[in-house]
Amino acid sequence: MISNQILQNTIEGLKAITRIDLCVTDIDGKTLASTFTENEDCGSAVMSFAESPADSQVVQGYQFFKIFDENQLEYILLAKGGSDDVYMVGKIAAFQLQNLLIAYKERFDKDNFIKNLLLDNLLLVDIYNRAKKLHIDAEVRRVIFIIETTREKDISSLDSVRAMLGTRTKDFITAVDEKNIIIVKELSANEGYPEMEKAAKETMDILTAEGEKDIHIAYGTIVNDIKEVSKSYKEAKLALDVGKIFFDEKDIIAYNQLGIGRLIYQLPIPLCKMFIREIFEGKSPDEFDEETLTTINKFFENSLNVSETSRQLYIHRNTLVYRLDKLQKSTALDLRVFEDAITFKIALMVVKYMKYMETLEY
């Protein structure tokens, strides 16, 4: 169904060209869009016309026209005046609205198809049959972008986002929930992940300039067939969730950048608790004081280099060695040993994951 705002914009555009006032009502006579300054009640006349066999009629100084959607009467158009010129403008306006209905219905069908494709609700044979019917290429490269904002989305705001982003005609913008906007982006043969990162940054800039806040963008891997679009969507969703846990400083995250965080995210919480308990004997690594945690993180950032870490922390090398020795005594892990360092790093990530999951429970 076309929104009332689209109807209003259409008839206002037609009036600006023809200088003929127009009005669109439903079959019960309720006004949906109008350029009339006066509110003349034509409800009963509209209802009578809707029930008549005539396709057009002059009533009370207005030309009445019927607009159908596949033989189903959808709208009544009123053109103000009884002259031949008004009749011609009314016929043109009715034709324009009729085509608008067809276009929006086709877009709705495509949108519905894309949603079911993303959610994996279609059989394989249905995917190709419907794609062919809707003139959607099956064997092209695509990738899924998910844009998360704090503002809830409705149909009109989704249309505004479509207009803002100004994507190519073969890209699809849709939504399967209130806060996430999904872009099914078609790629050319020479476009890869560097171009995807650039496109994500450009999208971020556009939405930020339009007043959107707290935006996060995630994208999946590039797929080569339409049946794999749901795979890229699931990857983008996973990237969005994992990014909030382990890459909270990033606003844009790609599935292929998740690293070990992707594995940790799929671990059951009881297994995580058992791991922490066995490694640290009941003590959690996030219980260390701020100085110790800062030392650990800086040590990891500098690839276990003692000299560089002490320089960046503005402490003597022996002071850093003392802190590492102290940590070894309390945890039995020597961060200067690669295997122990990996164990500790994973433990920090596991604790971060557990804390995030706890916040979702409340």
mmCIF file of C-alpha atoms in Angstrom:
data_model
loop_
_atom_site.group_PDB
_atom_site.id
_atom_site.type_symbol
_atom_site.label_atom_id
_atom_site.label_comp_id
_atom_site.label_asym_id
_atom_site.label_seq_id
_atom_site.Cartn_x
_atom_site.Cartn_y
_atom_site.Cartn_z
ATOM 1 C CA MET A 1 0.000 0.000 0.000
ATOM 2 C CA ILE A 2 1.229 3.478 -0.915
ATOM 3 C CA SER A 3 1.670 5.778 2.069
ATOM 4 C CA ASN A 4 -0.551 8.859 2.305
ATOM 5 C CA GLN A 5 2.538 11.059 2.146
ATOM 6 C CA ILE A 6 3.507 9.592 -1.232
ATOM 7 C CA LEU A 7 -0.029 10.163 -2.494
ATOM 8 C CA GLN A 8 0.074 13.749 -1.221
ATOM 9 C CA ASN A 9 3.431 14.460 -2.866
ATOM 10 C CA THR A 10 2.197 12.973 -6.154
ATOM 11 C CA ILE A 11 -0.996 15.018 -6.458
ATOM 12 C CA GLU A 12 0.763 18.190 -5.290
ATOM 13 C CA GLY A 13 3.293 17.663 -8.076
ATOM 14 C CA LEU A 14 0.503 17.162 -10.600
ATOM 15 C CA LYS A 15 -1.287 20.279 -9.397
ATOM 16 C CA ALA A 16 1.914 22.309 -9.700
ATOM 17 C CA ILE A 17 2.043 21.315 -13.398
ATOM 18 C CA THR A 18 -1.662 21.422 -14.319
ATOM 19 C CA ARG A 19 -3.109 23.885 -11.733
ATOM 20 C CA ILE A 20 -5.981 21.442 -11.232
ATOM 21 C CA ASP A 21 -6.944 20.514 -7.664
ATOM 22 C CA LEU A 22 -6.986 16.789 -6.936
ATOM 23 C CA CYS A 23 -8.067 14.565 -4.088
ATOM 24 C CA VAL A 24 -7.554 10.866 -3.355
ATOM 25 C CA THR A 25 -9.969 8.958 -1.119
ATOM 26 C CA ASP A 26 -10.493 5.352 -0.154
ATOM 27 C CA ILE A 27 -13.652 3.558 -1.341
ATOM 28 C CA ASP A 28 -15.443 4.586 1.871
ATOM 29 C CA GLY A 29 -14.950 8.259 1.114
ATOM 30 C CA LYS A 30 -12.171 8.941 3.618
ATOM 31 C CA THR A 31 -9.721 11.537 2.297
ATOM 32 C CA LEU A 32 -6.146 10.218 2.051
ATOM 33 C CA ALA A 33 -4.539 13.134 0.223
ATOM 34 C CA SER A 34 -5.872 16.429 -1.137
ATOM 35 C CA THR A 35 -4.846 19.764 -2.627
ATOM 36 C CA PHE A 36 -8.235 21.320 -1.808
ATOM 37 C CA THR A 37 -8.142 24.278 0.546
ATOM 38 C CA GLU A 38 -11.793 23.741 1.508
ATOM 39 C CA ASN A 39 -13.020 20.564 3.155
ATOM 40 C CA GLU A 40 -16.101 19.787 1.101
ATOM 41 C CA ASP A 41 -17.777 16.525 2.137
ATOM 42 C CA CYS A 42 -17.945 14.169 -0.852
ATOM 43 C CA GLY A 43 -18.042 10.955 1.190
ATOM 44 C CA SER A 44 -21.525 9.822 0.207
ATOM 45 C CA ALA A 45 -20.914 10.676 -3.462
ATOM 46 C CA VAL A 46 -17.663 8.699 -3.417
ATOM 47 C CA MET A 47 -19.364 5.650 -1.894
ATOM 48 C CA SER A 48 -22.142 5.791 -4.484
ATOM 49 C CA PHE A 49 -19.628 6.119 -7.306
ATOM 50 C CA ALA A 50 -17.572 3.226 -5.933
ATOM 51 C CA GLU A 51 -20.616 0.958 -6.124
ATOM 52 C CA SER A 52 -21.585 2.088 -9.624
ATOM 53 C CA PRO A 53 -20.310 0.333 -12.794
ATOM 54 C CA ALA A 54 -18.925 3.603 -14.217
ATOM 55 C CA ASP A 55 -15.150 4.170 -14.401
ATOM 56 C CA SER A 56 -15.545 7.966 -14.384
ATOM 57 C CA GLN A 57 -18.344 10.373 -13.581
ATOM 58 C CA VAL A 58 -19.041 14.066 -12.956
ATOM 59 C CA VAL A 59 -20.610 14.673 -9.535
ATOM 60 C CA GLN A 60 -21.066 17.954 -7.625
ATOM 61 C CA GLY A 61 -18.591 19.803 -9.829
ATOM 62 C CA TYR A 62 -15.881 17.122 -9.583
ATOM 63 C CA GLN A 63 -14.619 14.512 -12.023
ATOM 64 C CA PHE A 64 -14.564 11.110 -10.294
ATOM 65 C CA PHE A 65 -12.184 8.354 -11.402
ATOM 66 C CA LYS A 66 -11.592 4.793 -10.181
ATOM 67 C CA ILE A 67 -8.101 3.415 -9.511
ATOM 68 C CA PHE A 68 -7.743 -0.368 -9.431
ATOM 69 C CA ASP A 69 -5.145 -2.750 -8.073
ATOM 70 C CA GLU A 70 -5.445 -5.951 -10.132
ATOM 71 C CA ASN A 71 -9.213 -5.546 -10.666
ATOM 72 C CA GLN A 72 -9.656 -4.586 -6.992
ATOM 73 C CA LEU A 73 -10.940 -1.025 -6.504
ATOM 74 C CA GLU A 74 -8.339 0.710 -4.328
ATOM 75 C CA TYR A 75 -8.794 4.498 -4.587
ATOM 76 C CA ILE A 76 -11.176 7.147 -5.876
ATOM 77 C CA LEU A 77 -9.618 10.207 -7.496
ATOM 78 C CA LEU A 78 -11.439 13.542 -7.606
ATOM 79 C CA ALA A 79 -10.436 16.300 -10.029
ATOM 80 C CA LYS A 80 -12.021 19.684 -9.349
ATOM 81 C CA GLY A 81 -14.011 20.991 -12.307
ATOM 82 C CA GLY A 82 -16.235 19.635 -15.050
ATOM 83 C CA SER A 83 -14.406 20.718 -18.233
ATOM 84 C CA ASP A 84 -12.741 18.503 -20.810
ATOM 85 C CA ASP A 85 -9.322 19.761 -19.655
ATOM 86 C CA VAL A 86 -10.055 18.698 -16.083
ATOM 87 C CA TYR A 87 -11.227 15.310 -17.362
ATOM 88 C CA MET A 88 -7.960 14.856 -19.289
ATOM 89 C CA VAL A 89 -5.869 15.839 -16.239
ATOM 90 C CA GLY A 90 -7.913 13.486 -14.085
ATOM 91 C CA LYS A 91 -7.313 10.589 -16.495
ATOM 92 C CA ILE A 92 -3.581 11.331 -16.494
ATOM 93 C CA ALA A 93 -3.520 11.533 -12.689
ATOM 94 C CA ALA A 94 -5.455 8.278 -12.368
ATOM 95 C CA PHE A 95 -3.053 6.600 -14.808
ATOM 96 C CA GLN A 96 -0.094 7.919 -12.820
ATOM 97 C CA LEU A 97 -1.494 6.619 -9.519
ATOM 98 C CA GLN A 98 -2.355 3.293 -11.144
ATOM 99 C CA ASN A 99 1.272 2.858 -12.230
ATOM 100 C CA LEU A 100 2.451 4.006 -8.807
ATOM 101 C CA LEU A 101 0.369 1.225 -7.260
ATOM 102 C CA ILE A 102 1.959 -1.326 -9.580
ATOM 103 C CA ALA A 103 5.469 -0.055 -8.843
ATOM 104 C CA TYR A 104 4.927 -0.087 -5.086
ATOM 105 C CA LYS A 105 3.371 -3.522 -5.215
ATOM 106 C CA GLU A 106 6.368 -4.815 -7.167
ATOM 107 C CA ARG A 107 8.679 -3.220 -4.617
ATOM 108 C CA PHE A 108 6.637 -4.759 -1.811
ATOM 109 C CA ASP A 109 6.901 -8.169 -3.488
ATOM 110 C CA LYS A 110 10.658 -7.734 -3.855
ATOM 111 C CA ASP A 111 10.958 -6.493 -0.285
ATOM 112 C CA ASN A 112 8.961 -9.451 0.989
ATOM 113 C CA PHE A 113 11.122 -11.835 -1.052
ATOM 114 C CA ILE A 114 14.352 -10.291 0.270
ATOM 115 C CA LYS A 115 13.133 -10.510 3.883
ATOM 116 C CA ASN A 116 12.259 -14.195 3.525
ATOM 117 C CA LEU A 117 15.562 -14.774 1.746
ATOM 118 C CA LEU A 118 17.497 -13.180 4.618
ATOM 119 C CA LEU A 119 15.594 -15.138 7.246
ATOM 120 C CA ASP A 120 16.109 -18.412 5.358
ATOM 121 C CA ASN A 121 12.350 -18.976 5.002
ATOM 122 C CA LEU A 122 12.408 -20.141 1.369
ATOM 123 C CA LEU A 123 12.997 -23.484 -0.280
ATOM 124 C CA LEU A 124 15.871 -23.567 -2.763
ATOM 125 C CA VAL A 125 13.563 -24.036 -5.755
ATOM 126 C CA ASP A 126 11.386 -21.117 -4.592
ATOM 127 C CA ILE A 127 14.408 -18.828 -4.318
ATOM 128 C CA TYR A 128 15.316 -19.191 -7.990
ATOM 129 C CA ASN A 129 11.719 -19.197 -9.262
ATOM 130 C CA ARG A 130 10.752 -16.045 -7.382
ATOM 131 C CA ALA A 131 14.028 -14.301 -8.215
ATOM 132 C CA LYS A 132 13.385 -14.949 -11.906
ATOM 133 C CA LYS A 133 9.789 -13.723 -11.644
ATOM 134 C CA LEU A 134 10.889 -10.537 -9.864
ATOM 135 C CA HIS A 135 13.765 -9.968 -12.347
ATOM 136 C CA ILE A 136 16.447 -10.309 -9.683
ATOM 137 C CA ASP A 137 19.783 -11.710 -10.871
ATOM 138 C CA ALA A 138 20.674 -14.919 -9.062
ATOM 139 C CA GLU A 139 24.342 -15.323 -9.903
ATOM 140 C CA VAL A 140 25.934 -12.024 -8.904
ATOM 141 C CA ARG A 141 28.261 -11.099 -6.051
ATOM 142 C CA ARG A 142 26.510 -9.631 -3.008
ATOM 143 C CA VAL A 143 27.252 -8.742 0.612
ATOM 144 C CA ILE A 144 24.964 -7.882 3.534
ATOM 145 C CA PHE A 145 25.329 -4.696 5.576
ATOM 146 C CA ILE A 146 23.425 -4.307 8.852
ATOM 147 C CA ILE A 147 23.010 -0.772 10.195
ATOM 148 C CA GLU A 148 21.953 -0.563 13.835
ATOM 149 C CA THR A 149 20.673 2.690 15.300
ATOM 150 C CA THR A 150 19.004 3.573 18.580
ATOM 151 C CA ARG A 151 15.973 5.048 16.818
ATOM 152 C CA GLU A 152 13.142 2.680 15.935
ATOM 153 C CA LYS A 153 12.294 2.422 12.260
ATOM 154 C CA ASP A 154 8.905 2.625 10.556
ATOM 155 C CA ILE A 155 8.011 2.565 6.863
ATOM 156 C CA SER A 156 8.426 6.307 6.344
ATOM 157 C CA SER A 157 11.822 6.463 8.073
ATOM 158 C CA LEU A 158 12.959 3.456 6.047
ATOM 159 C CA ASP A 159 11.978 5.332 2.877
ATOM 160 C CA SER A 160 13.966 8.337 4.077
ATOM 161 C CA VAL A 161 17.002 6.129 4.689
ATOM 162 C CA ARG A 162 16.630 4.742 1.154
ATOM 163 C CA ALA A 163 16.618 8.305 -0.167
ATOM 164 C CA MET A 164 19.577 9.314 2.026
ATOM 165 C CA LEU A 165 21.784 6.450 0.995
ATOM 166 C CA GLY A 166 20.842 6.782 -2.661
ATOM 167 C CA THR A 167 21.902 3.238 -3.416
ATOM 168 C CA ARG A 168 22.055 1.768 -6.887
ATOM 169 C CA THR A 169 18.853 0.323 -8.325
ATOM 170 C CA LYS A 170 20.056 -3.261 -7.898
ATOM 171 C CA ASP A 171 20.749 -2.818 -4.189
ATOM 172 C CA PHE A 172 17.955 -3.562 -1.726
ATOM 173 C CA ILE A 173 17.304 -1.736 1.539
ATOM 174 C CA THR A 174 14.910 -3.396 3.962
ATOM 175 C CA ALA A 175 14.340 -4.155 7.646
ATOM 176 C CA VAL A 176 13.334 -7.267 9.571
ATOM 177 C CA ASP A 177 13.015 -5.540 12.967
ATOM 178 C CA GLU A 178 12.534 -2.065 14.433
ATOM 179 C CA LYS A 179 16.147 -0.920 14.821
ATOM 180 C CA ASN A 180 18.220 -2.611 12.133
ATOM 181 C CA ILE A 181 18.372 -1.530 8.503
ATOM 182 C CA ILE A 182 19.665 -4.134 6.085
ATOM 183 C CA ILE A 183 21.377 -3.399 2.774
ATOM 184 C CA VAL A 184 21.717 -6.225 0.264
ATOM 185 C CA LYS A 185 24.530 -4.737 -1.784
ATOM 186 C CA GLU A 186 25.382 -5.945 -5.270
ATOM 187 C CA LEU A 187 29.073 -5.843 -6.158
ATOM 188 C CA SER A 188 30.983 -5.551 -9.378
ATOM 189 C CA ALA A 189 33.686 -8.043 -10.293
ATOM 190 C CA ASN A 190 36.532 -5.807 -9.078
ATOM 191 C CA GLU A 191 34.988 -4.812 -5.708
ATOM 192 C CA GLY A 192 36.306 -6.529 -2.590
ATOM 193 C CA TYR A 193 36.584 -5.992 1.163
ATOM 194 C CA PRO A 194 38.552 -2.720 0.973
ATOM 195 C CA GLU A 195 35.678 -1.256 -1.059
ATOM 196 C CA MET A 196 33.185 -2.656 1.467
ATOM 197 C CA GLU A 197 34.986 -0.908 4.320
ATOM 198 C CA LYS A 198 34.953 2.335 2.339
ATOM 199 C CA ALA A 199 31.234 1.947 1.567
ATOM 200 C CA ALA A 200 30.499 1.333 5.267
ATOM 201 C CA LYS A 201 32.374 4.520 6.240
ATOM 202 C CA GLU A 202 30.523 6.546 3.608
ATOM 203 C CA THR A 203 27.177 5.192 4.870
ATOM 204 C CA MET A 204 28.182 6.055 8.439
ATOM 205 C CA ASP A 205 29.045 9.623 7.402
ATOM 206 C CA ILE A 206 25.754 10.108 5.534
ATOM 207 C CA LEU A 207 23.601 8.872 8.425
ATOM 208 C CA THR A 208 25.586 10.853 10.998
ATOM 209 C CA ALA A 209 25.181 14.016 8.932
ATOM 210 C CA GLU A 210 21.419 13.382 8.872
ATOM 211 C CA GLY A 211 21.269 13.269 12.676
ATOM 212 C CA GLU A 212 21.398 9.526 13.362
ATOM 213 C CA LYS A 213 23.261 8.685 16.580
ATOM 214 C CA ASP A 214 25.016 5.650 18.089
ATOM 215 C CA ILE A 215 25.302 3.917 14.714
ATOM 216 C CA HIS A 216 26.956 0.532 14.332
ATOM 217 C CA ILE A 217 27.546 -1.080 10.943
ATOM 218 C CA ALA A 218 28.471 -4.729 10.388
ATOM 219 C CA TYR A 219 28.885 -6.707 7.189
ATOM 220 C CA GLY A 220 29.292 -10.354 6.285
ATOM 221 C CA THR A 221 31.381 -12.108 3.674
ATOM 222 C CA ILE A 222 30.913 -11.678 -0.075
ATOM 223 C CA VAL A 223 28.739 -14.425 -1.612
ATOM 224 C CA ASN A 224 28.398 -15.377 -5.277
ATOM 225 C CA ASP A 225 24.850 -16.746 -5.461
ATOM 226 C CA ILE A 226 21.491 -15.515 -4.229
ATOM 227 C CA LYS A 227 20.935 -18.656 -2.161
ATOM 228 C CA GLU A 228 23.949 -17.657 -0.009
ATOM 229 C CA VAL A 229 22.588 -14.211 0.906
ATOM 230 C CA SER A 230 21.167 -15.564 4.192
ATOM 231 C CA LYS A 231 24.683 -16.801 5.076
ATOM 232 C CA SER A 232 26.135 -13.302 4.677
ATOM 233 C CA TYR A 233 23.224 -11.916 6.742
ATOM 234 C CA LYS A 234 23.882 -14.350 9.609
ATOM 235 C CA GLU A 235 27.559 -13.427 9.498
ATOM 236 C CA ALA A 236 26.747 -9.709 9.639
ATOM 237 C CA LYS A 237 24.447 -10.298 12.623
ATOM 238 C CA LEU A 238 27.174 -12.252 14.388
ATOM 239 C CA ALA A 239 29.687 -9.502 13.617
ATOM 240 C CA LEU A 240 27.319 -6.910 15.099
ATOM 241 C CA ASP A 241 26.967 -8.880 18.355
ATOM 242 C CA VAL A 242 30.608 -9.925 18.683
ATOM 243 C CA GLY A 243 31.768 -6.419 17.822
ATOM 244 C CA LYS A 244 29.875 -4.984 20.795
ATOM 245 C CA ILE A 245 31.753 -7.319 23.134
ATOM 246 C CA PHE A 246 35.316 -7.404 21.891
ATOM 247 C CA PHE A 247 35.535 -4.362 19.589
ATOM 248 C CA ASP A 248 33.382 -1.836 21.434
ATOM 249 C CA GLU A 249 35.688 0.974 20.314
ATOM 250 C CA LYS A 250 34.771 0.285 16.655
ATOM 251 C CA ASP A 251 31.611 1.528 14.927
ATOM 252 C CA ILE A 252 32.238 -0.619 11.823
ATOM 253 C CA ILE A 253 33.044 -4.318 12.072
ATOM 254 C CA ALA A 254 33.416 -7.019 9.431
ATOM 255 C CA TYR A 255 32.795 -10.716 9.972
ATOM 256 C CA ASN A 256 36.255 -11.590 8.661
ATOM 257 C CA GLN A 257 37.838 -9.323 11.305
ATOM 258 C CA LEU A 258 36.361 -11.058 14.361
ATOM 259 C CA GLY A 259 39.246 -13.454 14.958
ATOM 260 C CA ILE A 260 39.118 -15.532 18.128
ATOM 261 C CA GLY A 261 36.196 -13.467 19.416
ATOM 262 C CA ARG A 262 33.955 -15.353 16.986
ATOM 263 C CA LEU A 263 34.896 -18.671 18.633
ATOM 264 C CA ILE A 264 34.504 -17.408 22.199
ATOM 265 C CA TYR A 265 31.048 -16.008 21.398
ATOM 266 C CA GLN A 266 29.823 -19.511 20.556
ATOM 267 C CA LEU A 267 31.009 -21.073 23.825
ATOM 268 C CA PRO A 268 28.370 -22.049 26.404
ATOM 269 C CA ILE A 269 28.546 -19.996 29.613
ATOM 270 C CA PRO A 270 29.027 -23.064 31.920
ATOM 271 C CA LEU A 271 32.109 -24.017 29.895
ATOM 272 C CA CYS A 272 33.454 -20.464 30.200
ATOM 273 C CA LYS A 273 32.994 -20.491 33.973
ATOM 274 C CA MET A 274 34.754 -23.841 34.237
ATOM 275 C CA PHE A 275 37.673 -22.519 32.159
ATOM 276 C CA ILE A 276 38.112 -19.436 34.372
ATOM 277 C CA ARG A 277 37.834 -21.525 37.522
ATOM 278 C CA GLU A 278 40.445 -24.039 36.360
ATOM 279 C CA ILE A 279 42.935 -21.452 35.111
ATOM 280 C CA PHE A 280 42.678 -18.975 37.975
ATOM 281 C CA GLU A 281 41.432 -21.275 40.751
ATOM 282 C CA GLY A 282 38.227 -19.360 41.300
ATOM 283 C CA LYS A 283 39.730 -15.882 40.885
ATOM 284 C CA SER A 284 38.649 -13.773 37.918
ATOM 285 C CA PRO A 285 41.309 -11.909 35.891
ATOM 286 C CA ASP A 286 39.188 -8.745 35.946
ATOM 287 C CA GLU A 287 39.586 -8.553 39.731
ATOM 288 C CA PHE A 288 43.135 -7.226 39.388
ATOM 289 C CA ASP A 289 43.725 -3.580 40.220
ATOM 290 C CA GLU A 290 43.751 -0.908 37.520
ATOM 291 C CA GLU A 291 47.556 -0.654 37.488
ATOM 292 C CA THR A 292 47.951 -4.387 36.871
ATOM 293 C CA LEU A 293 45.314 -4.467 34.129
ATOM 294 C CA THR A 294 46.889 -1.442 32.408
ATOM 295 C CA THR A 295 50.275 -3.165 32.539
ATOM 296 C CA ILE A 296 48.854 -6.388 31.097
ATOM 297 C CA ASN A 297 47.002 -4.678 28.255
ATOM 298 C CA LYS A 298 50.001 -2.530 27.308
ATOM 299 C CA PHE A 299 52.242 -5.613 27.406
ATOM 300 C CA PHE A 300 49.904 -7.367 24.953
ATOM 301 C CA GLU A 301 49.723 -4.274 22.712
ATOM 302 C CA ASN A 302 53.522 -4.321 22.413
ATOM 303 C CA SER A 303 53.690 -8.020 21.527
ATOM 304 C CA LEU A 304 55.218 -9.017 24.913
ATOM 305 C CA ASN A 305 58.134 -6.612 24.461
ATOM 306 C CA VAL A 306 59.365 -5.643 27.940
ATOM 307 C CA SER A 307 61.512 -2.689 26.880
ATOM 308 C CA GLU A 308 58.835 -1.037 24.714
ATOM 309 C CA THR A 309 56.114 -1.607 27.316
ATOM 310 C CA SER A 310 58.169 -0.062 30.130
ATOM 311 C CA ARG A 311 58.975 2.907 27.890
ATOM 312 C CA GLN A 312 55.301 3.537 27.064
ATOM 313 C CA LEU A 313 54.262 3.137 30.706
ATOM 314 C CA TYR A 314 57.047 5.528 31.790
ATOM 315 C CA ILE A 315 58.406 3.011 34.294
ATOM 316 C CA HIS A 316 61.766 1.357 34.755
ATOM 317 C CA ARG A 317 62.253 -1.996 33.088
ATOM 318 C CA ASN A 318 62.841 -3.621 36.504
ATOM 319 C CA THR A 319 59.535 -2.223 37.759
ATOM 320 C CA LEU A 320 57.726 -3.912 34.875
ATOM 321 C CA VAL A 321 59.590 -7.178 35.536
ATOM 322 C CA TYR A 322 58.564 -6.944 39.202
ATOM 323 C CA ARG A 323 54.906 -6.515 38.236
ATOM 324 C CA LEU A 324 55.063 -9.478 35.864
ATOM 325 C CA ASP A 325 56.737 -11.612 38.560
ATOM 326 C CA LYS A 326 54.048 -10.608 41.030
ATOM 327 C CA LEU A 327 51.351 -11.551 38.532
ATOM 328 C CA GLN A 328 53.034 -14.900 37.928
ATOM 329 C CA LYS A 329 52.974 -15.708 41.644
ATOM 330 C CA SER A 330 49.229 -14.982 41.925
ATOM 331 C CA THR A 331 48.144 -16.741 38.713
ATOM 332 C CA ALA A 332 50.948 -19.200 37.907
ATOM 333 C CA LEU A 333 51.069 -17.612 34.448
ATOM 334 C CA ASP A 334 54.195 -15.900 33.143
ATOM 335 C CA LEU A 335 53.113 -13.396 30.490
ATOM 336 C CA ARG A 336 56.635 -13.396 29.072
ATOM 337 C CA VAL A 337 55.979 -16.977 27.948
ATOM 338 C CA PHE A 338 53.896 -17.019 24.778
ATOM 339 C CA GLU A 339 51.662 -19.938 25.799
ATOM 340 C CA ASP A 340 50.856 -18.353 29.176
ATOM 341 C CA ALA A 341 50.223 -15.000 27.516
ATOM 342 C CA ILE A 342 47.750 -16.574 25.082
ATOM 343 C CA THR A 343 45.936 -18.304 27.961
ATOM 344 C CA PHE A 344 45.655 -15.036 29.867
ATOM 345 C CA LYS A 345 44.488 -13.086 26.793
ATOM 346 C CA ILE A 346 41.773 -15.636 26.072
ATOM 347 C CA ALA A 347 40.720 -15.561 29.734
ATOM 348 C CA LEU A 348 40.280 -11.775 29.600
ATOM 349 C CA MET A 349 38.120 -12.138 26.485
ATOM 350 C CA VAL A 350 36.055 -14.937 28.066
ATOM 351 C CA VAL A 351 35.367 -12.793 31.134
ATOM 352 C CA LYS A 352 34.326 -9.903 28.882
ATOM 353 C CA TYR A 353 31.972 -12.229 27.006
ATOM 354 C CA MET A 354 30.461 -13.580 30.252
ATOM 355 C CA LYS A 355 29.838 -10.070 31.565
ATOM 356 C CA TYR A 356 28.124 -9.064 28.326
ATOM 357 C CA MET A 357 25.856 -12.096 28.427
ATOM 358 C CA GLU A 358 24.943 -11.279 32.025
ATOM 359 C CA THR A 359 23.749 -7.821 30.977
ATOM 360 C CA LEU A 360 21.407 -9.406 28.422
ATOM 361 C CA GLU A 361 19.730 -11.448 31.158
ATOM 362 C CA TYR A 362 18.616 -8.375 33.072
#
